[in-house]
Each structure stands twice: as structure tokens, then as C-alpha cells.
Short mmCIF file of C-alpha atoms in Angstrom, two decimals:
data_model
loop_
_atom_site.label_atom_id
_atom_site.label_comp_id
_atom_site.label_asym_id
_atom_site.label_seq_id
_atom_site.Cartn_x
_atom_site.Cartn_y
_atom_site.Cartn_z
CA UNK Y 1 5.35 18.52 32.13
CA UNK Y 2 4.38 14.90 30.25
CA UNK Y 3 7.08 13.17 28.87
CA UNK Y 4 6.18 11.19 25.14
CA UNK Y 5 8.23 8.85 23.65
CA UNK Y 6 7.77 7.72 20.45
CA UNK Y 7 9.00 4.28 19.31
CA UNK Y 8 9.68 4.33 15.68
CA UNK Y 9 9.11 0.38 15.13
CA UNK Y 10 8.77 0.11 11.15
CA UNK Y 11 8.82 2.58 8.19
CA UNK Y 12 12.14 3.97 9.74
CA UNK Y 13 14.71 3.82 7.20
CA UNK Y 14 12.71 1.88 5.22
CA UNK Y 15 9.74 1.91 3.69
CA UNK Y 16 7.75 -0.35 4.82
CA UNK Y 17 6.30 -2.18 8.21
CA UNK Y 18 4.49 0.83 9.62
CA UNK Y 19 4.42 1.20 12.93
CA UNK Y 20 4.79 4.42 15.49
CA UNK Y 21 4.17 3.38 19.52
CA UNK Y 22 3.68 6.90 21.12
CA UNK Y 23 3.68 6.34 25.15
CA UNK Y 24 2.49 9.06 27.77
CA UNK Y 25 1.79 8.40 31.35
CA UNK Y 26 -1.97 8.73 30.47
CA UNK Y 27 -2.63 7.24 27.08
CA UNK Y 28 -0.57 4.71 24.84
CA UNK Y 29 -0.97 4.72 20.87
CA UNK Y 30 0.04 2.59 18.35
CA UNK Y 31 -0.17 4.55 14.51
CA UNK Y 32 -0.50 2.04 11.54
CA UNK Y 33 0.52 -1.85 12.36
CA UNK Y 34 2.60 -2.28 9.10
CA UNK Y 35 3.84 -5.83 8.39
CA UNK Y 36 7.61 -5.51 6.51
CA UNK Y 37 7.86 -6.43 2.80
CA UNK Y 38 11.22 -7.13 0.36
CA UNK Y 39 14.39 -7.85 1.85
CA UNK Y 40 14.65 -10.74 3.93
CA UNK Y 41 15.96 -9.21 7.11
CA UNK Y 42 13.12 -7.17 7.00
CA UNK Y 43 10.91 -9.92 7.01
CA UNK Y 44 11.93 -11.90 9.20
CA UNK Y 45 11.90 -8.86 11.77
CA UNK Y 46 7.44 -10.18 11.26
CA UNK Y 47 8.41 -13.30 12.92
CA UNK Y 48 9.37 -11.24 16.00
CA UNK Y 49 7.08 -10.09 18.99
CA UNK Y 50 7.50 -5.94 19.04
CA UNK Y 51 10.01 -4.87 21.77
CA UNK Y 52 7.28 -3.04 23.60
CA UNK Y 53 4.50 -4.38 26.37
CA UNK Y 54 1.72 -5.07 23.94
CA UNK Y 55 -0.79 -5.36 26.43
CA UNK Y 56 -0.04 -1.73 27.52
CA UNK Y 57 -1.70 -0.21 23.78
CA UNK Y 58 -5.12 1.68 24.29
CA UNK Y 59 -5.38 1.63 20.61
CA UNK Y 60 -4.12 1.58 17.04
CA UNK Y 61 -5.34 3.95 15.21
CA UNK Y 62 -5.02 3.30 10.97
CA UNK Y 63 -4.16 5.54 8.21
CA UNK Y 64 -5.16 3.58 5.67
CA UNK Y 65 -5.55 -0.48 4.52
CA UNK Y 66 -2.55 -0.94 2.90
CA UNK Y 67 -0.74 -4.59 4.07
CA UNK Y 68 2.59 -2.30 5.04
CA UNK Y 69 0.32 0.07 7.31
CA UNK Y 70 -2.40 -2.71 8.92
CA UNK Y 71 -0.83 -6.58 7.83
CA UNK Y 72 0.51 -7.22 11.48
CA UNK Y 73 -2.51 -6.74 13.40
CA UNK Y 74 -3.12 -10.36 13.62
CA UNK Y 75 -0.11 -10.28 15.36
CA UNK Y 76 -0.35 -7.88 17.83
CA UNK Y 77 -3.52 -9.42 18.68
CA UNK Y 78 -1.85 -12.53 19.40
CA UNK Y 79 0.85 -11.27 21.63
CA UNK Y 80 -1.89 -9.78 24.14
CA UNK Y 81 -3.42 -6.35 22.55
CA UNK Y 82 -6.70 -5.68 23.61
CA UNK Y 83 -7.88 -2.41 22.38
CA UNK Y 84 -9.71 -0.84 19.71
CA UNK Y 85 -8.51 -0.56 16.50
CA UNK Y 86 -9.53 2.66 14.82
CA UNK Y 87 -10.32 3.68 11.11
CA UNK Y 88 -12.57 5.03 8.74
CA UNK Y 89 -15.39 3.01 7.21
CA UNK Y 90 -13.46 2.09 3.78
CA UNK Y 91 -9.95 1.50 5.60
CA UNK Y 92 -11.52 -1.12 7.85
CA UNK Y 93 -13.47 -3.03 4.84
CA UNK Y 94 -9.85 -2.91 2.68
CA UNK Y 95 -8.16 -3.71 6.02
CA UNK Y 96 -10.20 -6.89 6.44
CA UNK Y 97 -9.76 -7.88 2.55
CA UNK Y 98 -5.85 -7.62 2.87
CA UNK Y 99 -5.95 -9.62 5.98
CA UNK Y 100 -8.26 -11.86 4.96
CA UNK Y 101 -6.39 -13.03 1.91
CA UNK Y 102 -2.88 -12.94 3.39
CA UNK Y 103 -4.13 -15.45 5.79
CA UNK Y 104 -4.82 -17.47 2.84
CA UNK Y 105 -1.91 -17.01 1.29
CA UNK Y 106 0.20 -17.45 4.51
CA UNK Y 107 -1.62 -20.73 5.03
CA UNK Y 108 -1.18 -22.04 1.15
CA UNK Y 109 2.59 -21.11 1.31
CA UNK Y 110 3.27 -23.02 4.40
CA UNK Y 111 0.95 -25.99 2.92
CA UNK Y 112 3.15 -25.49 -0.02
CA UNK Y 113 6.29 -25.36 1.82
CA UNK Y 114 5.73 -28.76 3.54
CA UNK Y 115 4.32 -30.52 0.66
CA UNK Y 116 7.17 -29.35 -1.59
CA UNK Y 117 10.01 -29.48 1.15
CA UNK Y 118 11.86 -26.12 0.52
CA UNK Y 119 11.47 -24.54 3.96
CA UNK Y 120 14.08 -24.55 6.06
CA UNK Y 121 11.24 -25.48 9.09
CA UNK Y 122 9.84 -28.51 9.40
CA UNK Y 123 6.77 -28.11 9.63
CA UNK Y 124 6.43 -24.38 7.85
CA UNK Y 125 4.32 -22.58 9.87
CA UNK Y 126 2.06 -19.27 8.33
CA UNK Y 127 2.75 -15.59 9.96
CA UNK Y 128 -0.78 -15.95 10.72
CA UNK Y 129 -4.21 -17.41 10.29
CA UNK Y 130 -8.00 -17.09 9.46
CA UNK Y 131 -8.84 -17.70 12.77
CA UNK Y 132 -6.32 -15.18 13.97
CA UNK Y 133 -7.51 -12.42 11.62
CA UNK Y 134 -11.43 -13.38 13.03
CA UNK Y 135 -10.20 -12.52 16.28
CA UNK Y 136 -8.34 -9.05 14.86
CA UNK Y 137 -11.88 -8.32 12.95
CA UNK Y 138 -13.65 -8.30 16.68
CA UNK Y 139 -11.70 -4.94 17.40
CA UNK Y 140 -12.18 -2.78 14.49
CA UNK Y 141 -14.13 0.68 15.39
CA UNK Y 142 -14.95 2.66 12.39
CA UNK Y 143 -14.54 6.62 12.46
CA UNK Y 144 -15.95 9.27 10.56
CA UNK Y 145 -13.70 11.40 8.58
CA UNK Y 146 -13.19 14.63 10.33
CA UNK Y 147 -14.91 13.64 13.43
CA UNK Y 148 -13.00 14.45 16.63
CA UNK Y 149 -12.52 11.67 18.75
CA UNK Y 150 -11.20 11.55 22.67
CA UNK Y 151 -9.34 8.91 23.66
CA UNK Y 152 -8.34 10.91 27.08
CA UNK Y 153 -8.43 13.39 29.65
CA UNK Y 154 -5.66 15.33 27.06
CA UNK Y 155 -5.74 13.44 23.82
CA UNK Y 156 -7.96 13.48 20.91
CA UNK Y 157 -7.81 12.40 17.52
CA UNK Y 158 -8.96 13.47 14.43
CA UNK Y 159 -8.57 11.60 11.17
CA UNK Y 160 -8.43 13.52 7.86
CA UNK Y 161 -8.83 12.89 3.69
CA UNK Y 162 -5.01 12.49 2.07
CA UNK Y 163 -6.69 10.49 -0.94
CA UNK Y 164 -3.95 7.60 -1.10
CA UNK Y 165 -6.24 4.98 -1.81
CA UNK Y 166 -10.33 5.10 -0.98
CA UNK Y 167 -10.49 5.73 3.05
CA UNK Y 168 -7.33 6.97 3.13
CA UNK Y 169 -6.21 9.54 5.54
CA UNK Y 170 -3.87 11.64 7.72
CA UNK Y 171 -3.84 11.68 11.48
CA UNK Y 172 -3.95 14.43 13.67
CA UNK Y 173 -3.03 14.17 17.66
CA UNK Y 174 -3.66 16.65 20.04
CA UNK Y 175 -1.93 15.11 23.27
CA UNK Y 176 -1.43 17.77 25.71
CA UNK Y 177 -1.84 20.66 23.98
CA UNK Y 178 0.44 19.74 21.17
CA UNK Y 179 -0.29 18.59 17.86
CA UNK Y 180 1.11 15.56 15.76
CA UNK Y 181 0.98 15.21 12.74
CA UNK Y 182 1.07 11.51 11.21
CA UNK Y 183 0.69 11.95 7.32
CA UNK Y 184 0.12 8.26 6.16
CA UNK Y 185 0.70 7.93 2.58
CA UNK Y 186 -0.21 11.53 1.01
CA UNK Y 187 -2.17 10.78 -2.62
CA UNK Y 188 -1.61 12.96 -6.23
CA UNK Y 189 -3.12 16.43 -6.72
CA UNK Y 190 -4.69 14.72 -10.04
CA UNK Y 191 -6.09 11.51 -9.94
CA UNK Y 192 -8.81 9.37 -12.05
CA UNK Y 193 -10.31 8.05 -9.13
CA UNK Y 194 -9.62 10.17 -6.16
CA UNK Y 195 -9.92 13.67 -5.24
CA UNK Y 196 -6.66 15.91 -3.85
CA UNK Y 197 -5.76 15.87 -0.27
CA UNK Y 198 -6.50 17.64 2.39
CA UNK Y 199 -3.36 19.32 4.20
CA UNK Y 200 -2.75 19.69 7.45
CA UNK Y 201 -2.75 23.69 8.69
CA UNK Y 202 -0.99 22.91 12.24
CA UNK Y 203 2.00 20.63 12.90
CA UNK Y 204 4.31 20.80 16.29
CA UNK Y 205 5.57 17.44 15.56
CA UNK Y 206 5.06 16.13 11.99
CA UNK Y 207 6.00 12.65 10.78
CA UNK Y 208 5.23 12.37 7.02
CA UNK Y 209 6.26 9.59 3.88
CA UNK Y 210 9.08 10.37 1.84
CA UNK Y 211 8.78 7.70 -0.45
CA UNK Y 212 8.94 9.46 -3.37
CA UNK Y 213 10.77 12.33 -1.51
CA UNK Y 214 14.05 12.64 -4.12
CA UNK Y 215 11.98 12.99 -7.15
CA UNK Y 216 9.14 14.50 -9.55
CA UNK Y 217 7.26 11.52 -11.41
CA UNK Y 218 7.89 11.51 -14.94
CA UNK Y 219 5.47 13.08 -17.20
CA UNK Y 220 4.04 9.98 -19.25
CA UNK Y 221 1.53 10.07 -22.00
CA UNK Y 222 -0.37 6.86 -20.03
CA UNK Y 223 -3.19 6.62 -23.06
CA UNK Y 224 0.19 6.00 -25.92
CA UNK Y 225 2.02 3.57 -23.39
CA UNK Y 226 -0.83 0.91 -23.29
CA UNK Y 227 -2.00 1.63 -26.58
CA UNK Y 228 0.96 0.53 -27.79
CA UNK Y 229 1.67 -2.50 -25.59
CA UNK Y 230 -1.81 -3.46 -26.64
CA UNK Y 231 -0.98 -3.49 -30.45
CA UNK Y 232 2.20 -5.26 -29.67
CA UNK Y 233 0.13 -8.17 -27.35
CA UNK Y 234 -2.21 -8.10 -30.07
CA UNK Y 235 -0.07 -8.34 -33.27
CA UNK Y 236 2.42 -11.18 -31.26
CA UNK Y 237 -0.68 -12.65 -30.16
CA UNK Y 238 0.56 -12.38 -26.35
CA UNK Y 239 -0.47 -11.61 -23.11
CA UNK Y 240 -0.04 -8.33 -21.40
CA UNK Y 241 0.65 -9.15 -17.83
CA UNK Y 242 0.12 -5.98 -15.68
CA UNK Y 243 1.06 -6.91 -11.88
CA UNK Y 244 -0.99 -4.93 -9.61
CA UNK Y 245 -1.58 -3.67 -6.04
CA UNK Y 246 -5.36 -5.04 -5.15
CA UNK Y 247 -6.67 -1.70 -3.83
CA UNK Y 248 -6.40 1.37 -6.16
CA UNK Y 249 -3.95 0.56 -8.81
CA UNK Y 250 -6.16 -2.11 -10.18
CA UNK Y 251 -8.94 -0.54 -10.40
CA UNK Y 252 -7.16 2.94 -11.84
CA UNK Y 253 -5.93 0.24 -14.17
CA UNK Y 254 -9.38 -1.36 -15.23
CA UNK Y 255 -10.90 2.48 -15.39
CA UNK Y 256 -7.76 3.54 -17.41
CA UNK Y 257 -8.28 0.56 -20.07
CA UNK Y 258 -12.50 0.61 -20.30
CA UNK Y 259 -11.99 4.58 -20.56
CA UNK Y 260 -9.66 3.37 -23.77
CA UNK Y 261 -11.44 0.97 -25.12
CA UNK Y 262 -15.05 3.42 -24.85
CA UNK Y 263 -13.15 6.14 -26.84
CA UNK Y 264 -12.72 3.26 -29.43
CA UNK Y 265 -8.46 3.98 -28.81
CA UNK Y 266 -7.98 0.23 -27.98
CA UNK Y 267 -9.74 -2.88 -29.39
CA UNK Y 268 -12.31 -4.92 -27.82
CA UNK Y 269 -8.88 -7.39 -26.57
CA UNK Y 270 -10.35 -9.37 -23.64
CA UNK Y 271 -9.59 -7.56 -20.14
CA UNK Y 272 -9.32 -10.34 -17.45
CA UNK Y 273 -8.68 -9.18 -13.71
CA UNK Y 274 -7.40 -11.94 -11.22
CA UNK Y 275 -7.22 -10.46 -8.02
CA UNK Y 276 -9.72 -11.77 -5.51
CA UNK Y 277 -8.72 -9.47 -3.20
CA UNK Y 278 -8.71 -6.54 -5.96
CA UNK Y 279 -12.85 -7.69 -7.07
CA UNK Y 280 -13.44 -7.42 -3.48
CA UNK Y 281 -11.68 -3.92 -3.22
CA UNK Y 282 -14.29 -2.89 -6.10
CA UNK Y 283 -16.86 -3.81 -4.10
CA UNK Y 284 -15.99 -1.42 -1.44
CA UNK Y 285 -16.06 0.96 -4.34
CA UNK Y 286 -19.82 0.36 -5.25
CA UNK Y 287 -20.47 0.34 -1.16
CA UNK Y 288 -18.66 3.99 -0.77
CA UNK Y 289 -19.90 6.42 -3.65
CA UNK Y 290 -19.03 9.69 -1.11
CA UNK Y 291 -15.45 8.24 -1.32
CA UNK Y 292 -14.12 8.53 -5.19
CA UNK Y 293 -14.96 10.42 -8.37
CA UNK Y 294 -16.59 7.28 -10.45
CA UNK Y 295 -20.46 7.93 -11.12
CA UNK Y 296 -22.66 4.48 -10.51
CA UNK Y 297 -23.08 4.44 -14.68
CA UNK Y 298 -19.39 4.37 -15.14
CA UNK Y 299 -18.90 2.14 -12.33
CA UNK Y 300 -20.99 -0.73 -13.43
CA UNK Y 301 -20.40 -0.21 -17.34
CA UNK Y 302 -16.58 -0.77 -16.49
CA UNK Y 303 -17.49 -3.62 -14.29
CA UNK Y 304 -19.31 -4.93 -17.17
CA UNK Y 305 -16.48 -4.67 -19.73
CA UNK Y 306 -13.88 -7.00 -17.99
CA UNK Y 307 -13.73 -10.46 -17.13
CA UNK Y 308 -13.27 -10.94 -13.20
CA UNK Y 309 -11.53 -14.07 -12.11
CA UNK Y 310 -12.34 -15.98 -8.85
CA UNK Y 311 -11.25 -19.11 -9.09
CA UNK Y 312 -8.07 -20.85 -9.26
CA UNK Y 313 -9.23 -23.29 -12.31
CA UNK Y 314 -10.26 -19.89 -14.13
CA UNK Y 315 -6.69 -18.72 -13.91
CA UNK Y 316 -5.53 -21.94 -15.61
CA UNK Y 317 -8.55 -21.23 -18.55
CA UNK Y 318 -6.98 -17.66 -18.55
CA UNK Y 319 -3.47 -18.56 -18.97
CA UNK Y 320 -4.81 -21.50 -21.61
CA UNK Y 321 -7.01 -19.03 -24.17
CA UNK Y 322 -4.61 -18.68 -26.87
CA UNK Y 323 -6.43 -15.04 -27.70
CA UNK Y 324 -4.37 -11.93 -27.54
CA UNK Y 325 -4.98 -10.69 -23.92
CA UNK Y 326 -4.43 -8.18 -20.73
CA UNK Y 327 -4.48 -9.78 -17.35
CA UNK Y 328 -4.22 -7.24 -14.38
CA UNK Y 329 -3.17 -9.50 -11.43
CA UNK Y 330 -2.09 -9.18 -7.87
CA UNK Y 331 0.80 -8.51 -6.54
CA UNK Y 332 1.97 -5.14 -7.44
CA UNK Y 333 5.57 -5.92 -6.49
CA UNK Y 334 5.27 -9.40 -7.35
CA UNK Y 335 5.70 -10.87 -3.97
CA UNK Y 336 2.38 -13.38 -4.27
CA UNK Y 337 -0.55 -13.74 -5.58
CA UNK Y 338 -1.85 -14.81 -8.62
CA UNK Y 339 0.57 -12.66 -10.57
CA UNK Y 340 3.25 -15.27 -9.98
CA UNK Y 341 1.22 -18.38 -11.87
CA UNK Y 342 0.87 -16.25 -15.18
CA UNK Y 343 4.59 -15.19 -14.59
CA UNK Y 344 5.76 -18.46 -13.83
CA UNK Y 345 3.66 -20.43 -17.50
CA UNK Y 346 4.23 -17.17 -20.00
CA UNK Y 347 7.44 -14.96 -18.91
CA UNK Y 348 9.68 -17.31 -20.76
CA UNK Y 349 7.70 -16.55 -24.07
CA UNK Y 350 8.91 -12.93 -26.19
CA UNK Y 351 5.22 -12.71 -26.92
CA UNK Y 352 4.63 -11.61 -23.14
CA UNK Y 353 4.96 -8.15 -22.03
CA UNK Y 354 5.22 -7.28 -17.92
CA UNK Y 355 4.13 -3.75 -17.50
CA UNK Y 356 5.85 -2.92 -14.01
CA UNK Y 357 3.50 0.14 -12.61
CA UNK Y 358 4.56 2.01 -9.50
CA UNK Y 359 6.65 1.65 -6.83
CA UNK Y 360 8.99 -1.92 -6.57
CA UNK Y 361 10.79 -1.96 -3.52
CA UNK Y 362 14.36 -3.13 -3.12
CA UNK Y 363 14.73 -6.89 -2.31
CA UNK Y 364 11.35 -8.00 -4.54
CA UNK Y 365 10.91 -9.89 -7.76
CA UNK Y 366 9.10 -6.50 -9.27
CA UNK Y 367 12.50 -4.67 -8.31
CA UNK Y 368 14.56 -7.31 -9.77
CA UNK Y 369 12.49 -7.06 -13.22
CA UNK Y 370 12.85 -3.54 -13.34
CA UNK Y 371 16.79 -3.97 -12.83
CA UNK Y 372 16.56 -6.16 -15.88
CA UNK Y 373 16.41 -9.90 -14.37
CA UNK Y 374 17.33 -12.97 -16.68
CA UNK Y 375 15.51 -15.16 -14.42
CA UNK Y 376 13.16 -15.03 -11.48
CA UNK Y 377 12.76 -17.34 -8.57
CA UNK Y 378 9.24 -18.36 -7.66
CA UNK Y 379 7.84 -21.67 -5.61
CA UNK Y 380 11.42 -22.77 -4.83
CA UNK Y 381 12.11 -22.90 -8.82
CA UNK Y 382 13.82 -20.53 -11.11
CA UNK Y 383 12.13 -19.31 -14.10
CA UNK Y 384 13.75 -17.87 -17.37
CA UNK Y 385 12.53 -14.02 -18.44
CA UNK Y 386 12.19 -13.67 -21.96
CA UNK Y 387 9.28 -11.47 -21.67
CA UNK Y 388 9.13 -7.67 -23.13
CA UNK Y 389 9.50 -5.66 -19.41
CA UNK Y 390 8.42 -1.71 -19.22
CA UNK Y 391 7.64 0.31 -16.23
CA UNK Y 392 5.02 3.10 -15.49
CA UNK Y 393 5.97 5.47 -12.51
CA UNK Y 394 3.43 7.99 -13.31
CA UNK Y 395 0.35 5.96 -11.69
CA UNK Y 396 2.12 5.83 -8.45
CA UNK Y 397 -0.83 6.61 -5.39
CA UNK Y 398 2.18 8.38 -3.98
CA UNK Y 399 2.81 12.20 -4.02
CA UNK Y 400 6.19 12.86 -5.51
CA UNK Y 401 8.44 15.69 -4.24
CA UNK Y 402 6.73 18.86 -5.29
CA UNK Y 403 3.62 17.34 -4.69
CA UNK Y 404 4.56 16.72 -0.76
CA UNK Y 405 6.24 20.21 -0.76
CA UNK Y 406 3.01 21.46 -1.94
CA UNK Y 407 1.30 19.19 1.51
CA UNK Y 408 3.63 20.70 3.79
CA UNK Y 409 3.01 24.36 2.50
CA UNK Y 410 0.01 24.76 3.93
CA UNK Y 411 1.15 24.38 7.50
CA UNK Y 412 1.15 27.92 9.37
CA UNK Y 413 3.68 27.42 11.95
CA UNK Y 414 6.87 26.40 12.52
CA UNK Y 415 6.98 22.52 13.45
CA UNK Y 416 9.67 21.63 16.47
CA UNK Y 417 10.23 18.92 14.37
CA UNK Y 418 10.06 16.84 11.19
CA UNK Y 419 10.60 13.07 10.82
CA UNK Y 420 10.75 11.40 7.82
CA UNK Y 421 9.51 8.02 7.47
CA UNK Y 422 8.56 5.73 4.80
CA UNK Y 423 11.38 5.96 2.64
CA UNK Y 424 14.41 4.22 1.39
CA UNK Y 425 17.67 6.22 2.69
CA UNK Y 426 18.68 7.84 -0.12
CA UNK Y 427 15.20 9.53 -0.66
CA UNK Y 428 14.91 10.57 2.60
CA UNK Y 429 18.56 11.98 2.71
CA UNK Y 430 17.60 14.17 -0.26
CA UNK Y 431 13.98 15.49 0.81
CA UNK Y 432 15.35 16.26 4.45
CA UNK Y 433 17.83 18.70 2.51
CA UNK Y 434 14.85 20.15 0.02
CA UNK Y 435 12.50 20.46 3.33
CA UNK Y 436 15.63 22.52 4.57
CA UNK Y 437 16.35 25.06 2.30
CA UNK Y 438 12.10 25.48 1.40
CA UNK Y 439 11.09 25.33 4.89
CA UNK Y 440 13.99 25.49 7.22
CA UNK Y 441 12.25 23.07 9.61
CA UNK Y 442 14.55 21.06 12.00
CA UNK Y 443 14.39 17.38 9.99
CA UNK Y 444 15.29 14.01 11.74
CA UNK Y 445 15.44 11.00 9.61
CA UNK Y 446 15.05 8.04 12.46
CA UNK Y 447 16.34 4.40 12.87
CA UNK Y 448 14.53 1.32 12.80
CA UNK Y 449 14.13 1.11 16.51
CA UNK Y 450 15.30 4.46 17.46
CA UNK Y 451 12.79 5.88 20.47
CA UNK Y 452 12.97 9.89 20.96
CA UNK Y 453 12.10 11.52 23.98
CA UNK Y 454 9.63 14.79 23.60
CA UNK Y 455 8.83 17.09 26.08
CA UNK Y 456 4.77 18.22 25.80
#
């Protein structure tokens, strides 16, 4: 009989830093290599190598792009990991964008850092570098969606369509004769951009997100919500600040607004989009047709319609024009980016509105907004909030409660067991109980760190 343990390394009481190390005798697999985001003791745990032999990994295999399911590979590769690292086509391009630019970023913060003095290291040194994600690039091994893949004598993987973001999907395991189930981040039933999962119709072991696991997402009328904040920008001659994640949101954002504007229920306000990382995420859209709903004709007429940003000195002209305006800008929880520059020169001004959308996790400056924040603290500085603050929750990539109910459904057998992951405590405590009296499936909710032993 083959012993598995699985090392639950990240996403384990928390929501992000994905990371599940599943080691056999035979074969040794790393799922998603998430780097932690918000609180500070869960960033620091990036700074440390991963209490397992590195070297040991065949491969990691990835659900999806997202920085809190692929930002640490640079990282593994630098503490000896030599394998492949597996996903589809469109994970691997957003995966390379996300690294790409948090290299940057990593690198301008510690430049930053010195020049300014307020790090407590001397010098500041970034998480990691361009040259470091060149190396990380080397190993990438696209897969196509559905295709079974053997990675040994009694293990095969197979990855599957959850329609998170675009190349997002769920992984399936078959490691000696048992099946595991790995949902990634499951996407809505009804989305602009994206069509509805797949589901998974086996599960002996089955580790899925509960991140919106305690609750339904509201039921907003999206069209009258930035309608209105785009009279209000436009009659206080403001700017509508929208902080955005690069891949999805923003561009669910700039179909939401030309789809507006086209229907002649907004005016012709100037759209400008500063995400470098977000134009090259639309890119990948163009490159990928098979892989959302847009047609080419909608595609490049809403491409067309907005203003994309690249440089720097353009963000400066942005914030300058003294028109009414929307800028969409990266990050979604406003951790970096660009985002922070417009925050930084027009959040002390009532003229400004900040429309929060999605997901802010404890311990970051969009969670402190949304908790009503006179003041934020950005570049060592603190800067006064004056701006007008809402929130959207119903554009969240994330399946809410009934729509993961609705995932699990479809399985036809009795898992051994469930684990939740991604998920702050309290959501998890709450959807273990709901998957309890629906299901009646034997739940565990792990610890950061916690290994379990399974029997195959």
C-alpha cells in the first residue's frame, strides 16, 4: 500500500500563497506555487526557503496565473527545483506577465527603499529578479486542456476548464488508483467574458477554495452603479479611480464600460487603463479566441475605445488632464502598482471616487478602504482619504456559496475526504458546516503547515 502525504504549505487558513507538496515513494508534486499577500506575517513567510527538499519536486503543476497560485516560482527555482512546470497555454503566458512585472516591481521597491531609507535592511534587497524569473521561464511546459498526461508508472494528470480567469482550470490526479481533486479557483455560472465551469464527476480526495464559502454575492444592478459614479465624476469634474486585478477584472471592467458607453448609457468620458501588466493580459486575449466569449469585432472596437497607458510619464499626463475621467489601474487590492500614484496625488480631493471591486483581503490598503480608512500609508508616507469610497462584490471571478455547492454536486461518489483551502477562517468554518448538512462529506479545514498522512 503507498503512503501520500500532502504538505499543505500556503492557502491553509488563509487565502493566499498556494501551495500543496504531495509526496509518494514514486512521484513528488508540487500544486500551484502561490506567493503570500496582506498581512505581514504572511509575507514575510516569502522570504523563507519551503520546509521541504526542493530538489526532490518532479513538477509543479498550475491551476491558473494568478500571483497567489504561481508568484513564488522564481523562488523555488532558486532554492534548487529542477522540473517542469506544467500549465495550459494561457496560464503560462499570464504566468510569465505576473512574474515578469513583479520582478519589476520587486526591483523598483528595493531601489526605492534604499534611495528613500525606510527599510529596515540596508541594502533592501527584491524577493526576486528578472534574471531569476528568465531562469523560471526555461521550465514552463504547456498542456492542453483535457489532455491526459503521465507523469508515472501510477500517476497521471489531467487538467480541466473552471473558468476563473482565461486558462484557468481544475486538476485532477489519479495516483494509484485514487483520484484528487485540486479545484483551483472555481469561476461564476454567468460571466461576460468566460463560460461556466466544468465540474469534476469523481473525487476520493477533494481540496477545493472556499473563499467565498460563507456567502451568496449580492445581487447588484452593475449597469446603475457606474452609471451613476460616472455622472457624479463627471458633474464634480473628478476622477473615477477603479483599482483592478491585471488579468480578468480589468478587462470585465473595460468590456463592462465600452458595452455602456455603445448603448449610449454613459458619455463619451475618457476611459484610461494603466496596467502594463493588464494591456499585456489583453493581448493574451486577442492570442486565445477558443478561450473567452468576446468576438474579434468586439474585441478590437473595445480596444479602440480606451486609452492604454504604458509609460510612467503618461501616468503623470493622466493624473494632470483636468477632464472628468475613469482610470482602471492595477492593483486590485491596492498592494502596488500604478494604482497607488493616482491614489497617492487625488484621494485627498472629494471630487475622487475609489470603486473597490472584488475581493480585499485582510491586512491590505483595499481592505482598509473598505473598513472606512481616514488615511492610507503608501511609499513610507501617509496620505489623507477624502475620496467618495464604494465597493462592488458582484464582479468577483470567484464562485460564491451556492455557486460552489452547485461544483461539488456533480460529483457521484462519496469523497474520503474534503479540505478546504483558500479561505479566511471564518468562511471556511461556515462552508465546512453547509458541505455537512448538503453533502455529509467528512470536511477537514487544515493548518498552515499541517502535513496529513493518506493511505492509497
Amino acid at each position: 500500500m503507498e503512503r501520500l502525504k500532502v504538505h499543505f504549505l500556503g492557502a491553509a487558513g488563509t487565502v493566499t500563497g498556494s501551495k500543496f507538496y504531495l509526496e509518494t515513494n514514486e512521484v513528488k508534486i508540487l500544486v500551484d506555487c502561490g506567493m503570500f499577500q496582506g498581512n505581514k506575517e504572511l509575507r514575510i513567510q516569502n522570504w523563507e526557503p519551503l520546509p521541504i527538499e526542493v530538489s526532490q519536486i518532479d513538477v509543479v503543476l498550475l491551476t491558473h496565473g494568478h500571483i497567489d497560485h504561481c508568484g513564488y516560482l522564481p523562488l523555488l527555482v532558486k532554492q534548487g527545483f529542477q522540473g517542469s512546470i506544467m500549465g495550459t497555454a494561457p496560464t503560462l503566458e499570464i504566468a510569465k506577465i505576473i512574474l515578469e512585472d513583479s520582478a519589476k516591481i520587486l526591483e523598483e521597491e528595493a531601489e526605492r527603499a534604499n534611495k528613500e531609507g525606510y527599510s529596515k535592511h540596508d541594502p533592501a534587497l527584491p524577493l526576486f529578479d528578472q534574471h531569476d524569473v528568465v531562469t523560471t521561464l526555461k521550465r514552463f511546459k504547456s498542456i492542453e486542456e483535457e489532455e491526459n498526461i503521465g507523469l508515472s508508472p501510477h500517476c497521471s494528470v489531467r487538467f480541466r476548464y473552471n473558468g476563473h480567469i482565461i486558462g484557468s482550470t481544475f486538476i485532477e490526479i489519479d495516483l494509484f488508483g485514487k483520484k484528487l481533486v485540486f479545484s483551483g479557483d472555481v469561476g461564476r455560472l454567468q460571466d461576460d467574458l468566460l463560460d461556466p465551469p466544468k465540474r469534476p464527476q469523481w473525487a476520493d480526495y477533494l481540496f477545493v477554495e472556499s473563499t467565498y464559502g460563507d456567502r451568496e454575492h449580492p445581487e447588484e444592478d452593475l449597469e446603475s452603479i457606474l452609471r451613476e459614479l460616472t455622472q457624479r465624476t463627471i458633474q464634480r469634474r473628478g476622477t473615477l479611480i477603479i483599482p483592478s486585478f491585471a488579468v480578468e477584472r480589468l478587462q470585465s471592467l473595460m468590456y463592462l464600460l465600452w458595452k455602456l458607453y455603445s448603448k449610449n448609457k454613459i458619455p463619451n468620458i475618457p476611459i484610461f487603463v494603466d496596467s502594463p501588466m493588464g494591456i499585456n493580459v489583453l493581448e493574451v486575449f486577442g492570442r486565445f479566441p477558443k478561450w473567452h466569449k468576446l468576438a474579434p469585432e468586439e474585441y478590437h472596437n473595445m480596444c479602440n475605445h480606451i486609452t492604454l497607458v504604458s509609460s510612467y510619464r503618461e501616468t503623470w499626463e493622466t493624473i494632470d488632464n483636468p477632464r472628468p475621467k475613469i482610470v482602471i489601474a492595477g492593483s486590485g487590492m491596492v498592494t502596488g502598482g500604478r494604482v497607488l500614484t493616482y491614489i497617492k496625488q487625488l484621494a485627498d480631493m472629494e471630487s475622487t471616487s475609489i470603486l473597490l471591486v472584488g475581493y480585499q483581503a485582510e491586512g491590505t490598503r483595499g481592505r482598509q478602504l473598505l473598513d472606512g480608512a481616514q488615511e492610507l500609508k503608501m511609499f513610507g508616507k501617509y496620505v489623507p482619504i477624502k475620496a467618495n469610497v464604494q465597493h462592488l462584490e458582484s464582479l468577483s471571478a470567484h464562485a460564491d456559496q451556492k455557486e460552489l455547492l452547485y461544483w461539488l454536486e456533480s460529483v457521484d461518489n462519496v469523497p474520503e475526504k474534503v479540505f478546504l483551502i483558500h479561505g479566511e477562517t471564518e468562511a471556511m468554518a461556515v462552508f465546512k458546516d453547509k458541505i455537512q448538512e448538503v453533502f455529509g462529506w467528512h470536511t477537514h479545514i487544515p493548518e498552515l503547515h499541517e502535513t496529513v498522512e493518506i493511505l492509497l
